[in-house]
Coordinates of C-alpha atoms in Angstrom, one line a residue:
M954 CA -4.9 -9.1 13.7
S955 CA -7.2 -6.4 12.3
G956 CA -4.4 -4.1 11.1
R957 CA -4.9 -0.9 9.1
E958 CA -8.2 0.3 7.6
V959 CA -9.2 -1.6 4.5
V960 CA -10.9 -0.7 1.2
P961 CA -13.2 -3.5 0.0
T962 CA -12.6 -4.6 -3.5
G963 CA -16.2 -5.8 -4.1
I964 CA -15.0 -8.8 -6.0
P965 CA -16.9 -12.0 -4.7
G966 CA -14.6 -14.0 -2.4
L967 CA -11.5 -11.8 -2.8
D968 CA -12.1 -9.7 0.2
E969 CA -12.4 -12.8 2.4
V970 CA -9.1 -14.0 1.0
L971 CA -7.5 -10.6 1.7
G972 CA -8.7 -10.5 5.2
G973 CA -11.3 -7.7 4.5
G974 CA -10.0 -5.9 1.5
L975 CA -7.0 -3.9 0.3
P976 CA -5.2 -2.0 3.2
R977 CA -5.9 1.7 2.7
R978 CA -2.9 3.7 1.4
S979 CA -1.0 0.6 0.6
T980 CA 0.4 -0.5 -2.8
V981 CA -0.3 -4.1 -4.0
V982 CA 1.1 -5.8 -7.1
V983 CA -0.8 -8.5 -9.0
A984 CA 1.6 -10.7 -10.8
G985 CA 0.9 -13.3 -13.4
L986 CA 1.6 -14.5 -16.9
P987 CA -0.5 -13.4 -19.9
G988 CA -4.1 -14.6 -19.8
A989 CA -4.2 -15.1 -16.0
G990 CA -6.8 -12.3 -15.5
K991 CA -4.7 -9.5 -14.0
T992 CA -6.1 -6.6 -16.1
I993 CA -9.7 -7.7 -15.6
L994 CA -9.3 -8.1 -11.9
C995 CA -7.7 -4.7 -11.4
A996 CA -10.2 -2.9 -13.6
Q997 CA -13.1 -4.6 -11.9
V998 CA -11.8 -3.4 -8.5
A999 CA -11.6 0.2 -9.9
L1000 CA -15.2 0.1 -11.3
L1001 CA -16.7 -1.6 -8.3
M1002 CA -15.0 0.9 -6.0
A1003 CA -16.3 3.8 -8.1
R1004 CA -19.8 2.4 -7.9
A1005 CA -19.4 2.5 -4.1
G1006 CA -18.4 6.2 -4.3
R1007 CA -14.6 5.9 -4.4
R1008 CA -13.0 7.5 -7.4
S1009 CA -10.3 5.6 -9.3
I1010 CA -7.7 6.2 -12.0
V1011 CA -6.7 3.4 -14.4
A1012 CA -3.4 4.1 -16.1
T1013 CA -2.3 2.0 -19.0
I1014 CA 1.5 2.0 -19.6
T1015 CA 1.6 -0.3 -22.6
S1016 CA 1.7 1.0 -26.2
E1017 CA -1.9 0.1 -26.7
A1018 CA -4.6 2.8 -26.4
H1019 CA -6.7 2.7 -23.3
D1020 CA -9.8 2.9 -25.5
E1021 CA -9.1 -0.7 -26.4
L1022 CA -9.2 -1.7 -22.7
I1023 CA -12.5 0.1 -22.2
Q1024 CA -13.9 -1.7 -25.2
E1025 CA -12.8 -5.1 -23.8
L1026 CA -14.2 -4.3 -20.3
G1027 CA -17.6 -3.5 -21.9
A1028 CA -18.2 -7.3 -22.3
F1029 CA -18.5 -7.8 -18.5
D1030 CA -21.5 -7.1 -16.3
F1031 CA -19.5 -5.0 -13.8
F1032 CA -18.7 -2.4 -16.5
D1033 CA -20.8 0.7 -16.3
P1034 CA -20.1 3.3 -19.1
A1035 CA -21.7 6.0 -16.9
L1036 CA -18.8 5.7 -14.5
V1037 CA -16.1 6.2 -17.1
G1038 CA -14.7 9.7 -17.2
E1039 CA -15.5 11.2 -13.8
E1040 CA -15.6 8.3 -11.4
V1041 CA -13.1 6.1 -13.2
F1042 CA -10.6 8.1 -15.2
F1043 CA -8.7 6.1 -17.9
V1044 CA -5.4 7.5 -19.0
S1045 CA -2.4 6.3 -21.1
A1046 CA 0.8 7.0 -19.2
Y1047 CA 3.1 5.5 -21.9
P1048 CA 4.2 8.8 -23.5
W1049 CA 5.3 10.1 -20.0
L1050 CA 7.2 7.0 -19.3
K1051 CA 9.2 7.5 -22.5
K1052 CA 10.0 11.0 -21.3
G1053 CA 11.3 9.7 -18.0
S1054 CA 10.4 8.2 -14.6
R1055 CA 10.0 11.5 -12.9
E1056 CA 7.5 12.8 -15.5
A1057 CA 5.4 9.6 -15.3
R1058 CA 5.4 9.6 -11.5
E1059 CA 4.4 13.3 -11.3
L1060 CA 1.6 12.8 -13.9
L1061 CA 0.1 10.0 -11.8
L1062 CA 0.4 11.8 -8.5
Q1063 CA -1.0 15.1 -9.9
L1064 CA -4.0 13.2 -11.4
A1065 CA -4.7 11.4 -8.2
R1066 CA -4.7 14.7 -6.2
A1067 CA -6.7 16.6 -8.8
R1068 CA -9.4 14.0 -9.2
G1069 CA -9.6 13.1 -5.5
A1070 CA -8.9 9.5 -6.4
E1071 CA -8.8 6.8 -3.7
L1072 CA -7.4 4.1 -6.0
V1073 CA -4.8 4.2 -8.7
V1074 CA -4.5 1.2 -11.0
I1075 CA -1.4 0.7 -13.2
D1076 CA -1.8 -1.8 -16.0
G1077 CA 1.4 -3.3 -17.3
L1078 CA 4.4 -2.7 -15.0
R1079 CA 6.6 -4.9 -17.1
V1080 CA 6.9 -2.0 -19.6
L1081 CA 9.2 -0.3 -17.0
R1082 CA 11.8 -3.0 -17.4
D1083 CA 11.4 -3.3 -21.1
L1084 CA 11.6 0.5 -21.6
W1085 CA 14.3 1.6 -19.1
R1086 CA 16.4 -1.6 -18.7
D1087 CA 17.7 -0.1 -15.5
E1088 CA 17.0 -1.9 -12.2
A1089 CA 17.9 1.1 -10.0
R1090 CA 15.6 3.4 -12.0
V1091 CA 12.7 1.0 -11.6
R1092 CA 13.4 0.7 -7.9
E1093 CA 13.4 4.5 -7.4
F1094 CA 10.2 4.9 -9.5
M1095 CA 8.4 2.3 -7.5
H1096 CA 9.5 3.6 -4.1
D1097 CA 8.7 7.3 -4.9
L1098 CA 5.4 6.4 -6.4
T1099 CA 4.2 4.2 -3.5
V1100 CA 5.3 6.9 -1.0
G1101 CA 3.5 9.6 -3.0
L1102 CA 0.3 7.6 -3.3
A1103 CA 0.2 6.9 0.4
A1104 CA 0.7 10.6 1.2
A1105 CA -2.2 11.5 -1.2
G1106 CA -4.4 9.0 0.7
C1107 CA -4.5 6.6 -2.3
T1108 CA -4.3 2.9 -2.6
G1109 CA -2.2 1.5 -5.5
L1110 CA -3.1 -1.6 -7.4
F1111 CA -0.6 -2.5 -10.1
N1112 CA -0.2 -5.6 -12.3
I1113 CA 2.8 -7.0 -14.0
E1114 CA 3.3 -9.8 -16.6
Y1115 CA 5.7 -12.0 -14.6
A1116 CA 5.0 -15.1 -12.6
L1117 CA 4.8 -14.5 -8.8
D1118 CA 8.0 -16.4 -8.1
Q1119 CA 9.9 -14.0 -10.4
V1120 CA 8.4 -10.8 -9.0
V1121 CA 9.5 -11.7 -5.4
A1122 CA 13.1 -10.6 -6.1
F1123 CA 12.2 -7.6 -8.3
P1124 CA 11.9 -4.0 -7.0
E1125 CA 8.2 -4.3 -8.1
G1126 CA 7.8 -7.0 -5.4
T1127 CA 10.1 -5.8 -2.6
T1128 CA 9.0 -2.1 -2.4
V1129 CA 5.3 -2.8 -2.2
D1130 CA 3.0 -3.7 0.7
G1131 CA 1.3 -6.7 -1.0
L1132 CA 1.9 -9.3 -3.6
I1133 CA -0.9 -11.3 -5.2
G1134 CA -0.2 -14.0 -7.8
L1135 CA -2.6 -15.2 -10.5
S1136 CA -1.7 -18.4 -12.3
I1137 CA -3.2 -21.0 -14.7
E1138 CA -2.7 -24.7 -14.0
R1139 CA -3.6 -27.6 -16.2
H1140 CA -6.1 -30.2 -14.8
G1141 CA -6.7 -32.9 -17.3
N1142 CA -8.1 -31.3 -20.4
H1143 CA -8.9 -28.1 -18.6
R1144 CA -7.0 -25.1 -17.2
R1145 CA -7.8 -23.6 -13.9
R1146 CA -7.0 -20.1 -12.7
R1147 CA -5.7 -19.8 -9.1
L1148 CA -5.0 -16.8 -6.9
E1149 CA -2.4 -16.6 -4.0
V1150 CA -1.7 -13.8 -1.6
L1151 CA 2.0 -14.1 -0.9
K1152 CA 2.2 -11.1 1.4
L1153 CA -0.2 -8.3 2.6
R1154 CA 1.2 -6.1 5.3
G1155 CA -1.1 -5.3 8.1
R1156 CA -3.7 -8.0 7.2
R1157 CA -4.3 -11.6 8.3
H1158 CA -5.0 -13.0 4.8
L1159 CA -5.8 -16.6 3.8
H1160 CA -2.8 -18.6 2.7
G1161 CA -2.4 -20.9 -0.2
D1162 CA -4.0 -20.8 -3.6
H1163 CA -7.7 -20.3 -4.3
P1164 CA -9.8 -21.0 -7.4
V1165 CA -10.6 -18.1 -9.7
R1166 CA -13.3 -17.9 -12.3
I1167 CA -13.8 -15.4 -15.0
D1168 CA -17.2 -15.3 -16.6
P1169 CA -19.6 -12.6 -18.0
R1170 CA -20.0 -11.3 -14.5
G1171 CA -16.3 -10.8 -14.1
V1172 CA -13.7 -12.2 -11.7
S1173 CA -14.8 -14.2 -8.7
V1174 CA -12.6 -16.0 -6.1
T1175 CA -13.6 -19.0 -3.9
P1176 CA -11.6 -19.3 -0.7
R1177 CA -10.1 -22.8 -0.5
L1178 CA -12.2 -24.8 1.8
E1179 CA -9.5 -25.8 4.3
T1180 CA -8.5 -22.1 4.8
V1181 CA -12.0 -21.2 6.0
T1182 CA -12.5 -24.1 8.3
A1183 CA -12.4 -23.5 12.1
L1184 CA -11.6 -26.5 14.3
D1185 CA -14.7 -28.0 15.9
D1186 CA -13.0 -29.3 19.1
D1187 CA -16.0 -28.0 21.1
F1188 CA -18.5 -30.0 19.0
E1189 CA -20.9 -32.2 21.0
P1190 CA -23.2 -34.4 18.9
R1191 CA -26.8 -34.5 19.8
D1192 CA -28.6 -37.7 20.7
G1193 CA -31.1 -39.2 18.3
R1194 CA -31.3 -40.9 14.9
A1195 CA -31.9 -39.8 11.4
S1196 CA -34.1 -42.5 9.8
F1197 CA -34.4 -43.6 6.2
G1198 CA -38.2 -44.1 6.5
L1199 CA -37.5 -47.8 5.6
P1200 CA -38.5 -49.8 8.6
Q1201 CA -36.4 -52.9 7.9
L1202 CA -33.3 -50.8 7.2
D1203 CA -33.9 -48.5 10.2
A1204 CA -34.1 -51.6 12.4
L1205 CA -30.6 -52.6 11.3
L1206 CA -29.4 -49.2 12.3
R1207 CA -31.2 -49.2 15.6
G1208 CA -33.5 -46.4 14.4
G1209 CA -31.4 -44.7 11.8
L1210 CA -28.0 -43.0 11.4
P1211 CA -26.6 -41.1 14.3
R1212 CA -27.4 -37.4 13.9
E1213 CA -24.8 -35.0 12.6
S1214 CA -22.6 -37.9 11.4
G1215 CA -21.3 -38.7 8.0
T1216 CA -22.1 -42.0 6.2
L1217 CA -20.6 -43.5 3.1
I1218 CA -22.9 -45.8 1.1
I1219 CA -20.6 -47.8 -1.2
G1220 CA -21.7 -50.3 -3.7
S1221 CA -21.6 -51.7 -7.2
T1222 CA -23.2 -49.8 -10.1
G1223 CA -27.0 -50.1 -10.2
I1224 CA -27.2 -51.5 -6.7
G1225 CA -29.6 -48.8 -5.4
K1226 CA -27.3 -46.2 -3.7
T1227 CA -29.2 -43.3 -5.2
L1228 CA -32.6 -44.7 -4.2
L1229 CA -31.5 -45.4 -0.6
S1230 CA -30.2 -41.8 -0.5
L1231 CA -33.4 -40.4 -1.9
H1232 CA -35.4 -42.2 0.8
F1233 CA -33.1 -40.7 3.4
A1234 CA -33.5 -37.2 2.1
A1235 CA -37.3 -37.6 1.8
A1236 CA -37.6 -38.9 5.3
G1237 CA -35.9 -35.9 6.7
A1238 CA -37.9 -33.5 4.6
R1239 CA -41.2 -35.1 5.8
A1240 CA -39.9 -34.9 9.4
G1241 CA -39.2 -31.2 9.3
E1242 CA -35.5 -31.5 8.4
P1243 CA -35.1 -29.8 5.0
A1244 CA -32.7 -31.8 2.8
V1245 CA -30.3 -30.9 -0.1
F1246 CA -29.5 -33.6 -2.6
V1247 CA -26.4 -33.1 -4.8
S1248 CA -26.5 -35.0 -8.1
F1249 CA -23.7 -35.1 -10.7
Y1250 CA -25.4 -37.0 -13.5
E1251 CA -29.1 -37.0 -13.1
P1252 CA -31.2 -33.8 -13.3
P1253 CA -33.9 -33.3 -10.7
A1254 CA -36.8 -34.4 -12.9
A1255 CA -35.1 -37.7 -13.6
L1256 CA -34.5 -38.4 -9.9
V1257 CA -38.2 -37.5 -9.1
R1258 CA -39.3 -39.9 -11.8
R1259 CA -37.0 -42.7 -10.6
A1260 CA -38.2 -42.3 -7.1
A1261 CA -41.9 -42.4 -8.2
A1262 CA -41.2 -45.8 -9.9
V1263 CA -40.6 -47.4 -6.5
G1264 CA -43.5 -45.6 -4.8
L1265 CA -41.6 -42.6 -3.4
D1266 CA -43.4 -39.4 -4.2
L1267 CA -41.0 -36.5 -4.0
E1268 CA -42.9 -33.8 -5.8
P1269 CA -44.9 -32.5 -2.8
L1270 CA -41.6 -32.1 -0.9
V1271 CA -39.9 -30.3 -3.8
R1272 CA -42.9 -27.9 -4.2
A1273 CA -42.9 -27.2 -0.5
G1274 CA -39.2 -26.3 -0.6
A1275 CA -38.3 -29.0 2.0
L1276 CA -36.2 -30.9 -0.6
R1277 CA -33.8 -29.1 -2.9
F1278 CA -31.8 -30.7 -5.7
E1279 CA -28.4 -29.3 -6.6
Y1280 CA -27.6 -30.5 -10.1
A1281 CA -23.9 -30.2 -10.8
P1282 CA -22.8 -32.0 -14.0
P1283 CA -19.0 -32.7 -13.8
V1284 CA -18.2 -30.2 -16.6
D1285 CA -15.7 -27.4 -15.7
L1286 CA -16.2 -27.9 -12.0
D1287 CA -13.8 -26.9 -9.2
P1288 CA -14.1 -28.8 -5.9
D1289 CA -13.9 -25.6 -3.8
E1290 CA -16.5 -23.9 -5.9
L1291 CA -18.7 -27.0 -5.6
A1292 CA -18.4 -27.2 -1.9
A1293 CA -19.1 -23.5 -1.5
R1294 CA -22.2 -24.0 -3.7
F1295 CA -23.8 -26.8 -1.8
L1296 CA -22.8 -25.5 1.6
G1297 CA -24.4 -22.2 0.7
R1298 CA -27.6 -24.1 -0.3
V1299 CA -27.5 -26.0 3.0
A1300 CA -27.2 -22.7 4.9
A1301 CA -29.9 -20.9 2.9
L1302 CA -32.4 -23.8 3.3
G1303 CA -31.5 -24.4 7.0
A1304 CA -31.0 -28.1 5.9
G1305 CA -30.6 -30.8 8.4
R1306 CA -29.7 -33.5 5.8
L1307 CA -27.4 -33.5 2.8
V1308 CA -26.7 -36.2 0.2
V1309 CA -23.7 -36.0 -2.1
D1310 CA -24.5 -38.7 -4.7
G1311 CA -21.2 -39.6 -6.4
M1312 CA -18.1 -39.0 -4.2
A1313 CA -15.9 -40.4 -7.0
E1314 CA -16.5 -37.2 -8.9
V1315 CA -15.4 -35.0 -6.0
E1316 CA -12.2 -37.1 -5.7
R1317 CA -11.6 -36.8 -9.4
L1318 CA -12.1 -33.0 -9.3
L1319 CA -9.6 -32.8 -6.4
G1320 CA -7.0 -34.6 -8.6
D1321 CA -4.5 -34.5 -5.7
E1322 CA -4.3 -37.5 -3.4
S1323 CA -2.4 -35.5 -0.8
R1324 CA -5.2 -33.0 -0.5
E1325 CA -8.2 -35.4 -0.5
R1326 CA -8.2 -36.2 3.2
E1327 CA -7.7 -32.5 4.2
F1328 CA -10.5 -31.4 1.9
L1329 CA -13.0 -34.1 3.0
T1330 CA -12.1 -33.5 6.7
A1331 CA -12.8 -29.8 6.3
L1332 CA -16.1 -30.5 4.5
M1333 CA -17.2 -32.8 7.3
I1334 CA -16.3 -30.2 10.0
H1335 CA -18.4 -27.6 8.2
L1336 CA -21.3 -29.9 8.0
R1337 CA -21.0 -30.9 11.7
R1338 CA -20.9 -27.3 12.7
R1339 CA -24.2 -26.8 10.8
R1340 CA -25.7 -29.9 12.6
V1341 CA -26.2 -31.7 9.2
T1342 CA -26.5 -35.4 8.9
T1343 CA -24.8 -36.4 5.6
I1344 CA -24.7 -39.3 3.2
Y1345 CA -22.0 -39.8 0.6
T1346 CA -22.3 -42.4 -2.1
K1347 CA -19.5 -44.0 -4.1
E1348 CA -19.4 -46.8 -6.7
L1349 CA -17.2 -49.9 -6.1
S1350 CA -14.4 -50.1 -8.6
R1351 CA -14.8 -53.9 -9.0
L1352 CA -18.0 -55.8 -9.5
V1353 CA -16.6 -59.0 -7.9
G1354 CA -13.6 -59.8 -5.7
D1355 CA -12.4 -58.8 -2.3
V1356 CA -13.3 -55.3 -1.0
D1357 CA -10.5 -52.8 -0.6
L1358 CA -11.5 -49.3 0.6
S1359 CA -7.9 -48.0 1.0
D1360 CA -8.3 -45.9 -2.1
T1361 CA -11.4 -44.3 -0.7
P1362 CA -10.4 -41.5 1.7
V1363 CA -14.0 -40.7 2.6
S1364 CA -14.4 -44.3 4.0
L1365 CA -11.6 -43.5 6.5
I1366 CA -13.2 -40.3 7.6
A1367 CA -16.9 -41.2 7.5
E1368 CA -18.2 -42.4 10.9
N1369 CA -20.6 -44.9 9.3
L1370 CA -20.2 -47.3 6.4
V1371 CA -23.0 -49.1 4.5
F1372 CA -21.9 -51.7 2.0
A1373 CA -24.1 -53.0 -0.9
R1374 CA -23.2 -55.4 -3.7
H1375 CA -24.6 -57.6 -6.4
V1376 CA -24.0 -61.3 -5.8
E1377 CA -24.6 -64.4 -7.9
L1378 CA -26.4 -67.0 -5.8
G1379 CA -28.4 -70.0 -7.0
G1380 CA -28.3 -68.9 -10.6
E1381 CA -29.7 -65.4 -9.8
V1382 CA -28.2 -62.0 -9.3
R1383 CA -29.2 -60.6 -6.0
R1384 CA -28.6 -57.5 -4.0
V1385 CA -26.9 -57.8 -0.6
L1386 CA -26.5 -55.0 2.1
S1387 CA -24.5 -54.8 5.3
I1388 CA -23.6 -52.2 7.9
L1389 CA -19.8 -52.3 8.3
K1390 CA -19.4 -49.6 10.9
M1391 CA -21.3 -47.0 12.9
R1392 CA -20.1 -44.2 15.2
A1393 CA -20.3 -45.2 18.9
S1394 CA -23.4 -47.2 18.3
G1395 CA -24.7 -50.7 18.1
F1396 CA -26.1 -52.0 14.8
D1397 CA -27.1 -55.3 13.2
A1398 CA -24.1 -56.5 11.2
S1399 CA -25.8 -59.4 9.4
L1400 CA -25.7 -59.6 5.7
R1401 CA -29.2 -59.0 4.2
E1402 CA -30.7 -59.4 0.8
F1403 CA -32.7 -56.3 -0.3
Q1404 CA -35.0 -55.9 -3.2
I1405 CA -36.1 -52.9 -5.2
R1406 CA -39.8 -53.3 -6.2
E1407 CA -42.6 -51.1 -7.4
D1408 CA -43.9 -50.9 -3.9
G1409 CA -40.5 -49.8 -2.5
L1410 CA -37.2 -51.0 -1.1
H1411 CA -37.4 -54.1 1.1
V1412 CA -34.7 -55.5 3.4
L1413 CA -35.1 -59.2 3.8
A1414 CA -34.0 -61.8 6.4
P1415 CA -30.3 -62.5 7.0
L1416 CA -28.5 -64.7 4.5
R1417 CA -27.0 -67.3 6.9
A1418 CA -26.6 -70.3 4.7
T1419 CA -24.1 -68.7 2.3
T1420 CA -20.5 -67.7 2.3
G1421 CA -18.5 -65.2 0.1
L1422 CA -21.3 -62.6 -0.1
L1423 CA -19.0 -59.6 0.3
T1424 CA -16.9 -60.8 -2.7
G1425 CA -19.9 -61.0 -5.0
L1426 CA -19.2 -64.7 -5.5
A1427 CA -21.5 -66.4 -3.0
H1428 CA -21.7 -70.1 -2.3
L1429 CA -24.4 -72.1 -0.5
L1430 CA -23.1 -73.8 2.6
P1431 CA -23.8 -77.6 2.9
P1432 CA -26.9 -78.6 4.9
G1433 CA -26.2 -78.4 8.6
H1434 CA -23.3 -75.9 8.2
A1435 CA -25.3 -72.7 8.5
P1436 CA -24.2 -70.5 11.4
A1437 CA -26.4 -70.4 14.5
E1438 CA -28.8 -67.6 15.0
P1439 CA -27.1 -64.9 17.2
P1440 CA -28.6 -64.5 20.7
S1441 CA -31.3 -61.9 20.9

């Protein structure tokens, strides 16, 4: 549904959520409690539209002078003082509101016509209720103003200091074409801003709430990943393997991981998950498949140095642009922003491989068990559509004991699962690796010791004379009780 002509807001991500922009000659109310970002969002739209050649009027109807608003907006990159006056006209409508609804309405409509404005912003609709205390009067004012703006060819963008759920029943919500809610929710020690489009007549907008960020550049919106994910029922995987560049490991995998699949490497802390993943990324980069490596805790230089310690030289690949590190410390991160960030990097690089080193952080950022599977499924669909072979790593929650992956949603969605663990055997701590599952493919399921040495990673012969390896508490079998070699 394309609907009526739209006016782009210019705010990153918002137009995608709106289905293209604000419907022309419509009136949209932005609702939210104090501090949600309503005033900044509306003023940013006005200034960005003015920059694009569309004149705007910003009317403040609070008792505060609009000069204070201009001063506050000056802290943001989108603000251009050269636009103020002619292209963006700021006016205080509060004195006219005190005179009456008719006077205020006529002031705004006359200004819009006289200045050839295409957008009228009203900041602070709550004042109407506080000042008039008359529901019928508010309803009449809103109706007549929206009709008048449409007749003048104007789009209206108003904000009000009420939560979205409250505004739904008010005249401010029932007489307009669109309702947008801005909210702030607590997530641990942080608060996150969210945006939701409840209604927008004539546009197919994205449903649900979407993360909002306010920084020196202004307001930006990131569409929630699930809402921009098209089904991939027509997807057909290509044949072939994506190797690690480690001959012994690739032999277990019958040449490597199936292309365009997702693999979880899960193992105890310090087992070598990151080094295995670095080898995978480097093998792709050397083979003409650019790779993106997402790291939450280690900056690029530290990863390059760690790889060099086992004979893996990444610097030429990084200099050539074939391997890109995306360092994302888990400080004030949002999962949708993070996904958009590394999916954008994958698209820009034309990457054929991706590593997300530390899926526990993604799950923690989501903070909602009911959403984890939907989010991860959407992420995997995006990567499959881009023909990307992906590795996710996650740390085991227990150093020893039985393995339970039921609390790891990515293990249920990933097509392939590689398990690695420290075990105590014969008075020594050793590393053990096994392939637990692979998508529609044969593989060697034997338990193998592997070692990390200065000359690289080495996968050794099967450990057949032991039991309990997967628990981390291994025991040597009595002589003569070792299982027979499987047929070749």
